[in-house]
Short mmCIF file of C-alpha atoms in Angstrom, two decimals:
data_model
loop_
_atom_site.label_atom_id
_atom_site.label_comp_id
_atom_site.label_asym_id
_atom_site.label_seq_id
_atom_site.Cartn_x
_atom_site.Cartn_y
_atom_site.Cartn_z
CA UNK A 1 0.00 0.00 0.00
CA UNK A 2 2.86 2.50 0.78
CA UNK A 3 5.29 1.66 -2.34
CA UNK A 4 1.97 2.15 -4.75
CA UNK A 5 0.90 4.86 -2.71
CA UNK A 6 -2.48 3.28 -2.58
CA UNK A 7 -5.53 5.35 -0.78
CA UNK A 8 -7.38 1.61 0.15
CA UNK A 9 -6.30 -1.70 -0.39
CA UNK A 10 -8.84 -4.75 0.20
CA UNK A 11 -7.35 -8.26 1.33
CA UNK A 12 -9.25 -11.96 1.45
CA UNK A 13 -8.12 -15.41 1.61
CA UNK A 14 -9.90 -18.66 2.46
CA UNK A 15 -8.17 -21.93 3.36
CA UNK A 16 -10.01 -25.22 2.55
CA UNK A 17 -13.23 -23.32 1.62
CA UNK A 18 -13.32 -21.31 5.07
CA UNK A 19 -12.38 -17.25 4.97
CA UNK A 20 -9.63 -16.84 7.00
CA UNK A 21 -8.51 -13.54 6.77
CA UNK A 22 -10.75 -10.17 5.68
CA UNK A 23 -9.36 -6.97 6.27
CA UNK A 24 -9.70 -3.56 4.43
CA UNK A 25 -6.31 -1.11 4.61
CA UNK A 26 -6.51 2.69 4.27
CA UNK A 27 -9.83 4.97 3.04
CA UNK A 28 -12.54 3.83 1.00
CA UNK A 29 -13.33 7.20 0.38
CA UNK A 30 -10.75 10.02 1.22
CA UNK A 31 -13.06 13.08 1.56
CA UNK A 32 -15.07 11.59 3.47
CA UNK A 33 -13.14 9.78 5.41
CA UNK A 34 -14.64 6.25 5.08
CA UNK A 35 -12.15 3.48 6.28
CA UNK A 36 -12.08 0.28 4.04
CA UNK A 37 -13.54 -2.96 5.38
CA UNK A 38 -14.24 -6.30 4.75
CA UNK A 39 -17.74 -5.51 2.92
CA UNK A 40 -16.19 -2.51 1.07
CA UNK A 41 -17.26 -2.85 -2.68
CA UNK A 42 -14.59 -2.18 -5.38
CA UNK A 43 -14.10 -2.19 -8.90
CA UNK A 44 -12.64 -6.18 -9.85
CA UNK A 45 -11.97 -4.84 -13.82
CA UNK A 46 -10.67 -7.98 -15.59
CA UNK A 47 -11.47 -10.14 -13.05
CA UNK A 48 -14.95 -9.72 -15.08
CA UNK A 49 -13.93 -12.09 -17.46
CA UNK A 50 -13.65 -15.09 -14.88
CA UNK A 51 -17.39 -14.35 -13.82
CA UNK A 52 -18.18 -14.53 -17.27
CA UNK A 53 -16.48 -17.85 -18.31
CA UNK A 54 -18.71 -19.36 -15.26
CA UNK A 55 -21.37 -18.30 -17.53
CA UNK A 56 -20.42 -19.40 -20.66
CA UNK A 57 -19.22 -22.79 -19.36
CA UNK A 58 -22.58 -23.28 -17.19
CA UNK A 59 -23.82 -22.57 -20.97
CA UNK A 60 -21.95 -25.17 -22.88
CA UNK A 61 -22.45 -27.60 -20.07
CA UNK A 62 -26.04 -27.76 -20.87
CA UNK A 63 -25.88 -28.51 -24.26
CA UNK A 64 -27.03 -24.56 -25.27
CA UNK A 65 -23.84 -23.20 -26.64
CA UNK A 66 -20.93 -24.58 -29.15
CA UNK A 67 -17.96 -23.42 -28.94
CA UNK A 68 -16.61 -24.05 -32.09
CA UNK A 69 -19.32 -22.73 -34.04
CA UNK A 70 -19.22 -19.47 -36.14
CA UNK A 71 -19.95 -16.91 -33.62
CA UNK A 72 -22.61 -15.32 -36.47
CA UNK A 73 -24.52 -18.45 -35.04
CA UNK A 74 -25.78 -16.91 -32.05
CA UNK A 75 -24.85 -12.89 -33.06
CA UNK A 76 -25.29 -12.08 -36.54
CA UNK A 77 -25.17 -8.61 -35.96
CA UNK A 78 -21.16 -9.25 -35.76
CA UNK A 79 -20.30 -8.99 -39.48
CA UNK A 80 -18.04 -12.06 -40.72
CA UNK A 81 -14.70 -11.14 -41.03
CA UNK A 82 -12.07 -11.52 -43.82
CA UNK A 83 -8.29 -10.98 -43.26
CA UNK A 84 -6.00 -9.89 -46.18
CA UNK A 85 -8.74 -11.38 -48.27
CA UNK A 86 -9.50 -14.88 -47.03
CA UNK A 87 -12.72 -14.92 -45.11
CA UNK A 88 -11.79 -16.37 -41.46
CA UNK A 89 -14.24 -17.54 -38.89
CA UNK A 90 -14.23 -16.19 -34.60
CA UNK A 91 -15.76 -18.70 -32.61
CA UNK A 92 -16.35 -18.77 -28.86
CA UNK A 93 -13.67 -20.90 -27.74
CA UNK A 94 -10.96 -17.82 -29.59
CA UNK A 95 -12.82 -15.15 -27.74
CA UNK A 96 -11.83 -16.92 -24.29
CA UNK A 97 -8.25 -16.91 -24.80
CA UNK A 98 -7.77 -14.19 -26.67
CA UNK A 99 -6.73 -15.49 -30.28
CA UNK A 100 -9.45 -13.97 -31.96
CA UNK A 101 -7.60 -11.19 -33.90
CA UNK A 102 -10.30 -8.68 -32.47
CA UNK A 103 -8.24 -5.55 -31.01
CA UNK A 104 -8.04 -4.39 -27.25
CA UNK A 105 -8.23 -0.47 -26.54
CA UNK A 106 -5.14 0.58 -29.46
CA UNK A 107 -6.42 0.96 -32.98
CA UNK A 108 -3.24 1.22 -34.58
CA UNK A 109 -1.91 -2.23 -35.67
CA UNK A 110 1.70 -1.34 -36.11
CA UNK A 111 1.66 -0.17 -32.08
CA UNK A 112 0.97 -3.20 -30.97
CA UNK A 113 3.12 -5.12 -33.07
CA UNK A 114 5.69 -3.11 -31.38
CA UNK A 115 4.60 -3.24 -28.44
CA UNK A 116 4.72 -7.57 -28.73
CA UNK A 117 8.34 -7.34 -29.99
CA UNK A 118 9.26 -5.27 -27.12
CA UNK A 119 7.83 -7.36 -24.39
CA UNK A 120 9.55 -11.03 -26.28
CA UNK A 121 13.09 -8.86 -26.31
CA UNK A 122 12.36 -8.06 -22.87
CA UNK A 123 10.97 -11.43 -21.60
CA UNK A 124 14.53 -13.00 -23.15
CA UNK A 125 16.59 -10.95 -21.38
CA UNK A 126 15.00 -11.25 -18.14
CA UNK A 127 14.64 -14.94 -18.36
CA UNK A 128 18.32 -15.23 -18.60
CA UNK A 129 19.12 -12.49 -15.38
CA UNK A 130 16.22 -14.91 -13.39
CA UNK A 131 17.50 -17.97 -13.90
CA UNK A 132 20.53 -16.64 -11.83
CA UNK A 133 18.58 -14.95 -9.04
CA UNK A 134 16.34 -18.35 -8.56
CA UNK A 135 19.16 -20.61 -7.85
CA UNK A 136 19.83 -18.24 -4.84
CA UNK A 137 16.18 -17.46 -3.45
CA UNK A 138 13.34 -19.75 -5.15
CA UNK A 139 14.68 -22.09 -2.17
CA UNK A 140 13.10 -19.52 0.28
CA UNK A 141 9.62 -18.94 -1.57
CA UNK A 142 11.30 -15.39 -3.32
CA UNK A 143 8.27 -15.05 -5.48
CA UNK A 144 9.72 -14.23 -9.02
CA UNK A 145 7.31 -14.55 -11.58
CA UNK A 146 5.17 -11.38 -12.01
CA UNK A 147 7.89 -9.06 -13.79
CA UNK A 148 9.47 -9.29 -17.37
CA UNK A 149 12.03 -7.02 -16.96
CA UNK A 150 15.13 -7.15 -16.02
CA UNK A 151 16.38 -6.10 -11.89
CA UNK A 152 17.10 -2.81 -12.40
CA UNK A 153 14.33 -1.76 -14.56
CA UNK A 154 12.20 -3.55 -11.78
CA UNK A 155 12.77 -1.49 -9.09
CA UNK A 156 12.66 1.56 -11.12
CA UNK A 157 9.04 -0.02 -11.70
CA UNK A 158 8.15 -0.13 -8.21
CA UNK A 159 9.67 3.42 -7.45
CA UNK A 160 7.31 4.85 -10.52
CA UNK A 161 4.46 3.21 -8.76
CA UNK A 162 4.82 6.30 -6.19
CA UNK A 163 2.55 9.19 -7.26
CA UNK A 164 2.58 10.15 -10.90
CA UNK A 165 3.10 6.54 -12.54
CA UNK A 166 2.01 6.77 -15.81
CA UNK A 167 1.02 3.15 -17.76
CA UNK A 168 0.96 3.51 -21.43
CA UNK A 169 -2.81 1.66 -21.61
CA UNK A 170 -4.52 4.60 -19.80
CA UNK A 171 -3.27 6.38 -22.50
CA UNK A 172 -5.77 5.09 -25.01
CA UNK A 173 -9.06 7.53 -25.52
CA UNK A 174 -11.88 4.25 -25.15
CA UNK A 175 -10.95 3.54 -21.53
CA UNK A 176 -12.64 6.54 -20.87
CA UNK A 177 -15.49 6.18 -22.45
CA UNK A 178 -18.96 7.92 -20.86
CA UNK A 179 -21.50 6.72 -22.54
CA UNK A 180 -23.99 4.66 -21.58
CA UNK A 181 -25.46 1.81 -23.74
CA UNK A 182 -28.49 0.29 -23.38
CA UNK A 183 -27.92 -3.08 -24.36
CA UNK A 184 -24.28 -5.49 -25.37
CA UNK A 185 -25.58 -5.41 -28.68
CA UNK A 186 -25.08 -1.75 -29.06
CA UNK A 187 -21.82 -1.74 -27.73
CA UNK A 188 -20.17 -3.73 -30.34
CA UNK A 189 -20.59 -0.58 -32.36
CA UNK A 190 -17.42 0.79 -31.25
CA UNK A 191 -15.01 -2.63 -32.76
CA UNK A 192 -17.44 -4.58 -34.77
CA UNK A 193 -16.65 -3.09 -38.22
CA UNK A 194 -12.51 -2.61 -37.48
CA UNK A 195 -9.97 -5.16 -39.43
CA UNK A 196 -8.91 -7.65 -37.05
CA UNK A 197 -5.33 -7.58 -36.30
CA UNK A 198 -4.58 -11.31 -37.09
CA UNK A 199 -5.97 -14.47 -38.61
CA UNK A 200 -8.15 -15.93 -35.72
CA UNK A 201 -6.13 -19.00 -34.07
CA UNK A 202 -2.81 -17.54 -35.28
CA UNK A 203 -1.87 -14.98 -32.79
CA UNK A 204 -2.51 -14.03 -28.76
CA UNK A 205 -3.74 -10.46 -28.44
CA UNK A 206 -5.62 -9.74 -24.60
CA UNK A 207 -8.90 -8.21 -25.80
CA UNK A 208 -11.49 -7.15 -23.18
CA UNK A 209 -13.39 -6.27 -26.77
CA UNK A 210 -13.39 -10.46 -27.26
CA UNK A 211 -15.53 -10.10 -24.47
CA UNK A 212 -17.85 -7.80 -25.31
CA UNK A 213 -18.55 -9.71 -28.17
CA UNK A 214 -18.75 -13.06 -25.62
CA UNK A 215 -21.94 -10.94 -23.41
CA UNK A 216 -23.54 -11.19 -26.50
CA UNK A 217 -23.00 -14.70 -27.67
CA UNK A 218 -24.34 -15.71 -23.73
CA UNK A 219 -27.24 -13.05 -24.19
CA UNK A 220 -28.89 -14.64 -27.34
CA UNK A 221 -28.11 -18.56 -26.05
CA UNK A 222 -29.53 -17.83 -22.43
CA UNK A 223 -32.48 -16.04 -23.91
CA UNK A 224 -31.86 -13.37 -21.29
CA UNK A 225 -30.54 -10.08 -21.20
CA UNK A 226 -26.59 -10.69 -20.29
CA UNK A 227 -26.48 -8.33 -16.91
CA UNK A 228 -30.05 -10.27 -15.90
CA UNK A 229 -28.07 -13.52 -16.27
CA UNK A 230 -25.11 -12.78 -14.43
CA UNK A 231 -26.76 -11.53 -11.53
CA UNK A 232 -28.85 -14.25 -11.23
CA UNK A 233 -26.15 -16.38 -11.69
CA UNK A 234 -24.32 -14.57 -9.03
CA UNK A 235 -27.23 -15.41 -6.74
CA UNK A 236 -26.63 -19.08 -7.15
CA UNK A 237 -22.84 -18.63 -6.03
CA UNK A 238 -24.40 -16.81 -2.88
CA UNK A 239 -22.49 -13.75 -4.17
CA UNK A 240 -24.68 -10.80 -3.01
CA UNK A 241 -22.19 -7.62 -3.12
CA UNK A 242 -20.83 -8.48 -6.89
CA UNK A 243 -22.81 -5.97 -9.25
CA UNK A 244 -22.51 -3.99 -12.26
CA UNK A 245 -20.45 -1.08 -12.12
CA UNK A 246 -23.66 1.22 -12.03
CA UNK A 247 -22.88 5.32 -11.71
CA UNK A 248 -26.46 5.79 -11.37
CA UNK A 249 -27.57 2.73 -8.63
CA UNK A 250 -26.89 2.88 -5.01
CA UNK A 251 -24.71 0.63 -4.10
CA UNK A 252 -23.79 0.09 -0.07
CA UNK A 253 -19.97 0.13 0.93
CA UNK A 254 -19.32 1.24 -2.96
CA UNK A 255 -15.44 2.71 -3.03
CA UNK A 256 -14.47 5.84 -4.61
CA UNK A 257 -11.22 5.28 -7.32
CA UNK A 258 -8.50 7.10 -7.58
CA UNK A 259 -5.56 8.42 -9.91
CA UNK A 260 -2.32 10.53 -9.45
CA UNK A 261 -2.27 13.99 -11.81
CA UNK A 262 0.84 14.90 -13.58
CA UNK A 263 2.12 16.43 -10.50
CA UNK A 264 1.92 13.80 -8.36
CA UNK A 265 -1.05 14.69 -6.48
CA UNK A 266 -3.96 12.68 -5.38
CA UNK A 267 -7.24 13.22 -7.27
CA UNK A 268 -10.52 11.54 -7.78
CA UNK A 269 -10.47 9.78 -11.18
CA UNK A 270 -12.28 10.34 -14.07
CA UNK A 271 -16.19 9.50 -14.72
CA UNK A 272 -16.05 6.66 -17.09
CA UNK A 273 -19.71 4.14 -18.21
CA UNK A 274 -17.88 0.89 -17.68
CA UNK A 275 -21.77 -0.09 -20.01
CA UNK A 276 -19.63 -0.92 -22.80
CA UNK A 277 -17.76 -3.73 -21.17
CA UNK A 278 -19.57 -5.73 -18.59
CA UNK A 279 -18.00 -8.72 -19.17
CA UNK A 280 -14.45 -8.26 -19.79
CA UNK A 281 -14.58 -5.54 -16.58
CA UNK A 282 -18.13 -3.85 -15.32
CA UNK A 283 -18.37 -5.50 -12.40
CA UNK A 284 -17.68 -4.26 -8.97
CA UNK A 285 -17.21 -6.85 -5.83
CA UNK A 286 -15.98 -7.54 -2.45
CA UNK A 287 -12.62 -9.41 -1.92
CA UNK A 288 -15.20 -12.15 0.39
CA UNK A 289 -17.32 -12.33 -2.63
CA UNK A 290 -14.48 -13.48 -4.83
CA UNK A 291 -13.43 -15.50 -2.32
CA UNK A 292 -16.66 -17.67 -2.36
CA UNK A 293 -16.24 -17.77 -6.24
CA UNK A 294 -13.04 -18.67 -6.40
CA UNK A 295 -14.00 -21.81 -3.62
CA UNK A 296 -16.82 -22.62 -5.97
CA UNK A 297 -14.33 -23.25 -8.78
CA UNK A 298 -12.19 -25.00 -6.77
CA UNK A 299 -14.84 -27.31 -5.49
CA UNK A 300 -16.22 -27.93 -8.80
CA UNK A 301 -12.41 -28.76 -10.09
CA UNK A 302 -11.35 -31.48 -7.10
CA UNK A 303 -14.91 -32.67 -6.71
CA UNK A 304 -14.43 -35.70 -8.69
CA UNK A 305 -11.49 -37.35 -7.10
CA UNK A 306 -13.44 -37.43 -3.96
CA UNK A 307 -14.95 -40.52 -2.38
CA UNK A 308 -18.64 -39.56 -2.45
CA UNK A 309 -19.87 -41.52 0.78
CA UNK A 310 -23.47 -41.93 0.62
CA UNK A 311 -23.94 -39.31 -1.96
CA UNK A 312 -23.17 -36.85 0.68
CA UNK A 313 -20.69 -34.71 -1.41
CA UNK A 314 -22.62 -32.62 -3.42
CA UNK A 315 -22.04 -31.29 -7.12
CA UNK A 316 -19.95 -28.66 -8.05
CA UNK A 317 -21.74 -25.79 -9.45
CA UNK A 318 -19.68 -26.92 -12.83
CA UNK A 319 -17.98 -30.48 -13.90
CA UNK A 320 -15.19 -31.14 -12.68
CA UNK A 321 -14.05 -31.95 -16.48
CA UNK A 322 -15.10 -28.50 -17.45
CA UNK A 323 -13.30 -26.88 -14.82
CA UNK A 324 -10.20 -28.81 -16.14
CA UNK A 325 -10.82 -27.53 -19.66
CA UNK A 326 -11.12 -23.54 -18.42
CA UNK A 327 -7.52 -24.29 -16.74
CA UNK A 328 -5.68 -26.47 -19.82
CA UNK A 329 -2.69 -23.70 -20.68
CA UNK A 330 -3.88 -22.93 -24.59
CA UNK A 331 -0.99 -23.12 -27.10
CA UNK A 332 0.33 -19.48 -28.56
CA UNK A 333 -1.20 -17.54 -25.73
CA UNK A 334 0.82 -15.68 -23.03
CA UNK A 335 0.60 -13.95 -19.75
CA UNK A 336 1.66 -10.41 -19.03
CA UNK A 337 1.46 -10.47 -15.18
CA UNK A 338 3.08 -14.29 -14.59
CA UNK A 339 6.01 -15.02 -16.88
CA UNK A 340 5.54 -18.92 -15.85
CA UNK A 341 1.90 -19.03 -16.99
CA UNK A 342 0.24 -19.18 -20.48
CA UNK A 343 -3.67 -17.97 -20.78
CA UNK A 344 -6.00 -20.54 -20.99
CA UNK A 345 -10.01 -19.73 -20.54
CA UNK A 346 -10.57 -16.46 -19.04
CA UNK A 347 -7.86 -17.35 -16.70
CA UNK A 348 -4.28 -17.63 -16.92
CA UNK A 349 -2.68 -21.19 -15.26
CA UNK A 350 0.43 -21.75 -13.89
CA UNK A 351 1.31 -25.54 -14.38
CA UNK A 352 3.20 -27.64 -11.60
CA UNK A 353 6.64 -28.46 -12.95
CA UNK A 354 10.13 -29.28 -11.76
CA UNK A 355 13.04 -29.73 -14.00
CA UNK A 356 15.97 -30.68 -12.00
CA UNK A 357 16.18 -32.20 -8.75
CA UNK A 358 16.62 -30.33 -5.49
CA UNK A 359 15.94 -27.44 -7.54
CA UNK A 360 12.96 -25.09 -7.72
CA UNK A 361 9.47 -26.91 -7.59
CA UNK A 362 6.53 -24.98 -9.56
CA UNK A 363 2.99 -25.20 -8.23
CA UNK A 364 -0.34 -25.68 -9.91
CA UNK A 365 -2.53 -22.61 -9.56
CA UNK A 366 -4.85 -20.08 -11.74
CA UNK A 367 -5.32 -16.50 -11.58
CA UNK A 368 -6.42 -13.32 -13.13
CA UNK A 369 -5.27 -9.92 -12.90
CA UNK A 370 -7.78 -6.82 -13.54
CA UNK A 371 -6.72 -2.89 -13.96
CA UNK A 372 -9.28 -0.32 -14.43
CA UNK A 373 -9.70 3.45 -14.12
CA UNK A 374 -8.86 3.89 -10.54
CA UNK A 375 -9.02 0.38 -9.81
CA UNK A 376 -6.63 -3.31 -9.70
CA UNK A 377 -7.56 -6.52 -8.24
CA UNK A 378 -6.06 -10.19 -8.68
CA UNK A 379 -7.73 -13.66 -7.88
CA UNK A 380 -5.72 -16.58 -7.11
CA UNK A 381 -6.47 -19.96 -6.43
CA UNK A 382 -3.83 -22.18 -5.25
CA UNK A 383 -5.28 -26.12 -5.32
CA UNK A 384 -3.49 -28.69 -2.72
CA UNK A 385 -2.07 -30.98 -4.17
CA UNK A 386 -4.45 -33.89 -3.14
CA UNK A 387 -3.01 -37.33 -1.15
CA UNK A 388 -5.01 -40.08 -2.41
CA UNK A 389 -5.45 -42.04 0.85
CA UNK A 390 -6.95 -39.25 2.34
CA UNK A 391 -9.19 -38.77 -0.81
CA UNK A 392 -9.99 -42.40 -0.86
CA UNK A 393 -10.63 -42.61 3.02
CA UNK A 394 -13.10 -39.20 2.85
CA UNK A 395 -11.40 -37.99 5.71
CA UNK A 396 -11.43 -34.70 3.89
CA UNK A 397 -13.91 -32.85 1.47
CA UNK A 398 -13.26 -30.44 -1.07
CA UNK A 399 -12.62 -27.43 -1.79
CA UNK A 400 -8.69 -28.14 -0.72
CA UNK A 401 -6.62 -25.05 -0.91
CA UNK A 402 -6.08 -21.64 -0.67
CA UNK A 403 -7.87 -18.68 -2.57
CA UNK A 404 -6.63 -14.91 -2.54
CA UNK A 405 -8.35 -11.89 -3.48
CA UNK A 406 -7.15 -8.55 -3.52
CA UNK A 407 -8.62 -5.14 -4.48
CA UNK A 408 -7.29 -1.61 -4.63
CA UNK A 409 -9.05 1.60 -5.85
CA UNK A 410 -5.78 3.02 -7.47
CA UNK A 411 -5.05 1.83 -11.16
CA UNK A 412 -1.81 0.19 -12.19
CA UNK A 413 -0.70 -1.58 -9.54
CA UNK A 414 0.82 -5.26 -10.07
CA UNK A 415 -0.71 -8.02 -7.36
CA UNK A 416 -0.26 -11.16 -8.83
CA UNK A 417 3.25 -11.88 -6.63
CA UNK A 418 1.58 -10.45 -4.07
CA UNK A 419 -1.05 -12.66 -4.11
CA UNK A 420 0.97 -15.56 -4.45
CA UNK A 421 3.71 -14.98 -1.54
CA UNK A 422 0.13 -14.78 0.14
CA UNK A 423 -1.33 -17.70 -0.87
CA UNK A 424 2.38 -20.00 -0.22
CA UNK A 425 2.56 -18.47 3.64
CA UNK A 426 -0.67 -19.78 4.06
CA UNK A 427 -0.25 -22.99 2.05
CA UNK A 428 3.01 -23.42 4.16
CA UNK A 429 0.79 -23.00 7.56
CA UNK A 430 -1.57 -25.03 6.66
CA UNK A 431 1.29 -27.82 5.70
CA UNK A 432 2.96 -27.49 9.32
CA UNK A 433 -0.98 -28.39 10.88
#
C-alpha cells in the first residue's frame, strides 16, 4: 500500500473453503473519510472475465452453446470477417483466450506489433538475469514470476508506482469512455466493423473487446438479457455484493477510485460508463465475494477425485471436467502479469513443474489480474495438491486449498506476486498443521 501509494487496499483469503482472513487497509473514500472494510465494494476490472467464463461454461455444459461454431450463429449482428482477403471464422472458444484477432483499446496495428516485440526482447533478457537470481532465493519462496524485466528496470518499476506513474494503456481515448449503452448489442458498435489484427487462431492479443462480443454470444443462447443472467447467476454462487459497475444505482460500501495527476497529487479519477464492457470488466465486488467464487471453482475442479460416501458430497456448481478444460494452458497464448503461466479460458494457469532435482518446484494454480480506471484486483487460487489415501478414506472434502483476493481503488498496480507470496505463507501453515 505504501510503495503504490495506494488510498485503500482490500485483502481476502480462504483456506479449505473457510475465509480466514478479511481486512480492508486505508480509506474507501478520502473526503469523506470512510475506512475500508471487509464488505467494502470495489471495482474487480478484468477479473470480469472469470465471472463470465462461469457463464459461458454453465452454458456449454447444458448442451445450449458450441464453442466451435461461427460466432454469427448466435450474433449475426457481428459482421463475418475476412483478413487480407481470405474470409476467417471467430468462434467462442478464440474469444476466451484471446486469439481472436479482435483488437483491445489501441487501434493502430503497427503499435501493438511493437509493443509484442518489445515485451519477447524483454521477456529474453529477463529470463536469462532470473535464472541466476532463482538458484539463490526460489529455495526460500522469493516469489519471481510477475515481472518481465530485467532487476534494475524492476525497481525503477516499483519506485514509478509512487505518485505520478504513468502506464501507457490509460493512455488510449476508449478507456474513458462515458456513454452509456443500453444493451451489449449496441456496444459492439465501437469494434465490430474494425480489421482484425490477425488471422483468428494464429496470434494471442488480450482483448477485453473479445468479451464484449462473448456478453452477446451468452445473451442470445440464455435467452436473457446478459447483466439479468449474471446476476442471477451470481445469486446461485451466494455472491450478493458483486454488481454492475452502475454510476447511477446505489450501491452500499461502494469505493471511490482514484488516480495521481501529472504532478503527483492525489485526485478523484475520471467519470467513465464501464456499459460498454460488462463482461471483460463492469463489475464491482468484495474481496469475500471473490473468495466464495473462487471456492466454488475449486470445489467444482477437485470434486471428482473425492470418495462420495453416501452421496453426501454434493455437485460442483460446474464439472469437474469442465473446470479442467477452463484451466488447460492454450498453445500461442501468453501472460503479461506471470512469466511462468500461459492464458488458458478467461484465466491464466500456472502448471506444476520441476526440471531438475533439489531445484525449484513450480505449483499448480490459476489466476487473473484486472486494472481499471482507478481500480486493480487479482484472484488466485492455489489447489493442494491432493493425497489419495486421504481422498480415498473421505477424511477430507473439497474445496482443498487456498484462494486470494485482492482489491485496490488506485489503477496500475501489479498483485499477482503479491497474491501468491500470500497464498504460499498460508499454504506453508496449513502444511505445518
Amino acid at each position: 500500500q505504501d510503495e503504490a501509494g495506494i488510498p485503500g487496499i482490500l485483502v481476502g483469503v480462504s483456506v479449505d473453503g473457510k475465509e480466514v482472513w478479511s481486512e480492508g487497509l486505508g480509506y474507501a473514500d478520502i473526503e469523506n473519510r470512510v475506512e475500508c472494510k471487509p464488505e467494502t465494494v470495489m471495482r474487480i476490472a478484468s477479473i470480469s472475465k472469470c465471472l463470465t467464463m462461469m457463464a459461458v461454461a454453465k452454458l456449454w455444459e447444458e448442451g445450449k452453446l458450441d464453442l466451435d461454431a461461427p460466432v454469427q450463429k448466435y450474433v449475426p449482428e457481428f459482421p463475418e470477417k475476412v483478413y487480407e482477403g481470405e474470409k476467417v471464422t471467430i468462434t467462442t472458444r478464440l474469444l476466451l483466450s484471446h486469439l481472436s484477432g479482435i483488437r483491445h483499446y489501441e487501434k493502430d496495428i503497427t503499435k501493438v506489433k511493437e509493443e509484442k516485440e518489445k515485451a519477447n526482447r524483454a521477456l529474453k533478457l529477463t529470463k536469462t538475469c532470473q535464472d541466476k537470481e532463482l538458484k539463490e532465493k526460489e529455495g526460500r519462496g522469493t516469489e519471481k514470476t510477475e515481472s518481465v524485466k530485467p532487476k534494475k528496470d524492476r525497481e525503477s518499476e516499483v519506485k514509478s508506482q509512487k505518485p505520478g506513474r504513468k502506464d501507457k494503456e490509460f493512455d488510449q481515448e476508449e478507456y474513458y469512455l462515458k456513454e452509456k449503452f443500453e444493451s451489449v448489442i449496441e456496444s459492439l458498435k465501437i469494434f465490430k466493423n474494425d480489421p482484425l489484427f490477425f488471422k483468428p487462431g494464429s496470434q494471442f492479443l488480450y482483448s477485453t473487446y473479445g468479451f464484449t462480443l462473448l456478453s452477446a454470444v451468452v445473451e442470445r443462447v440464455s435467452g436473457q438479457k446478459f447483466t439479468d443472467y449474471m446476476l442471477k447467476m451470481f445469486r446461485d454462487l451466494d455472491m450478493p455484493s458483486t454488481v454492475l459497475d452502475d454510476n447511477e444505482a446505489l450501491i452500499y460500501n461502494r469505493a471511490r477510485c482514484y488516480v495521481y495527476n501529472k504532478k503527483g497529487r492525489l485526485v478523484n479519477a475520471p467519470f467513465v460508463d464501464n456499459s460498454y464492457k460488462w463482461a471483460g470488466g463492469g463489475f464491482l465486488s468484495s474481496v469475500g465475494d471473490l473468495l466464495k467464487f473462487g471456492n466454488a471453482l475449486l470445489y467444482s475442479y477437485q470434486a471428482g477425485q473425492f470418495k462420495n460416501t453416501n452421496g453426501q458430497l454434493l455437485p460442483g456448481y460446474l464439472k469437474p471436467d469442465t473446470v479442467a478444460m477452463m484451466w488447460t494452458p492454450v498453445p500461442k497464448t501468453e501472460v503479461s502479469w506471470d512469466r511462468d503461466g500461459k492464458y488458458a479460458m478467461a484465466w491464466a494457469v500456472v502448471e506444476k513443474k520441476q526440471q531438475c532435482g533439489c531445484c525449484r518446484q513450480q505449483r499448480h494454480y490459476a489466476s487473473h489480474t484486472g486494472g481499471a480506471v482507478g481500480a486493480s484486483s487479482v484472484l488466485l487460487i492455489l489447489p493442494e495438491e491432493l493425497d489419495s489415501e486421504a481422498v480415498d478414506t473421505g477424511l477430507v472434502t473439497p474445496p482443498r486449498g487456498v484462494v486470494v483476493s485482492i482489491i485496490c481503488n488506485m489503477q496500475s498496480v501489479s498483485l499477482n506476486s503479491t497474491a501468491l507470496k500470500i497464498a504460499r505463507e498460508f499454504d506453508k501453515e496449513r502444511g505445518a498443521q
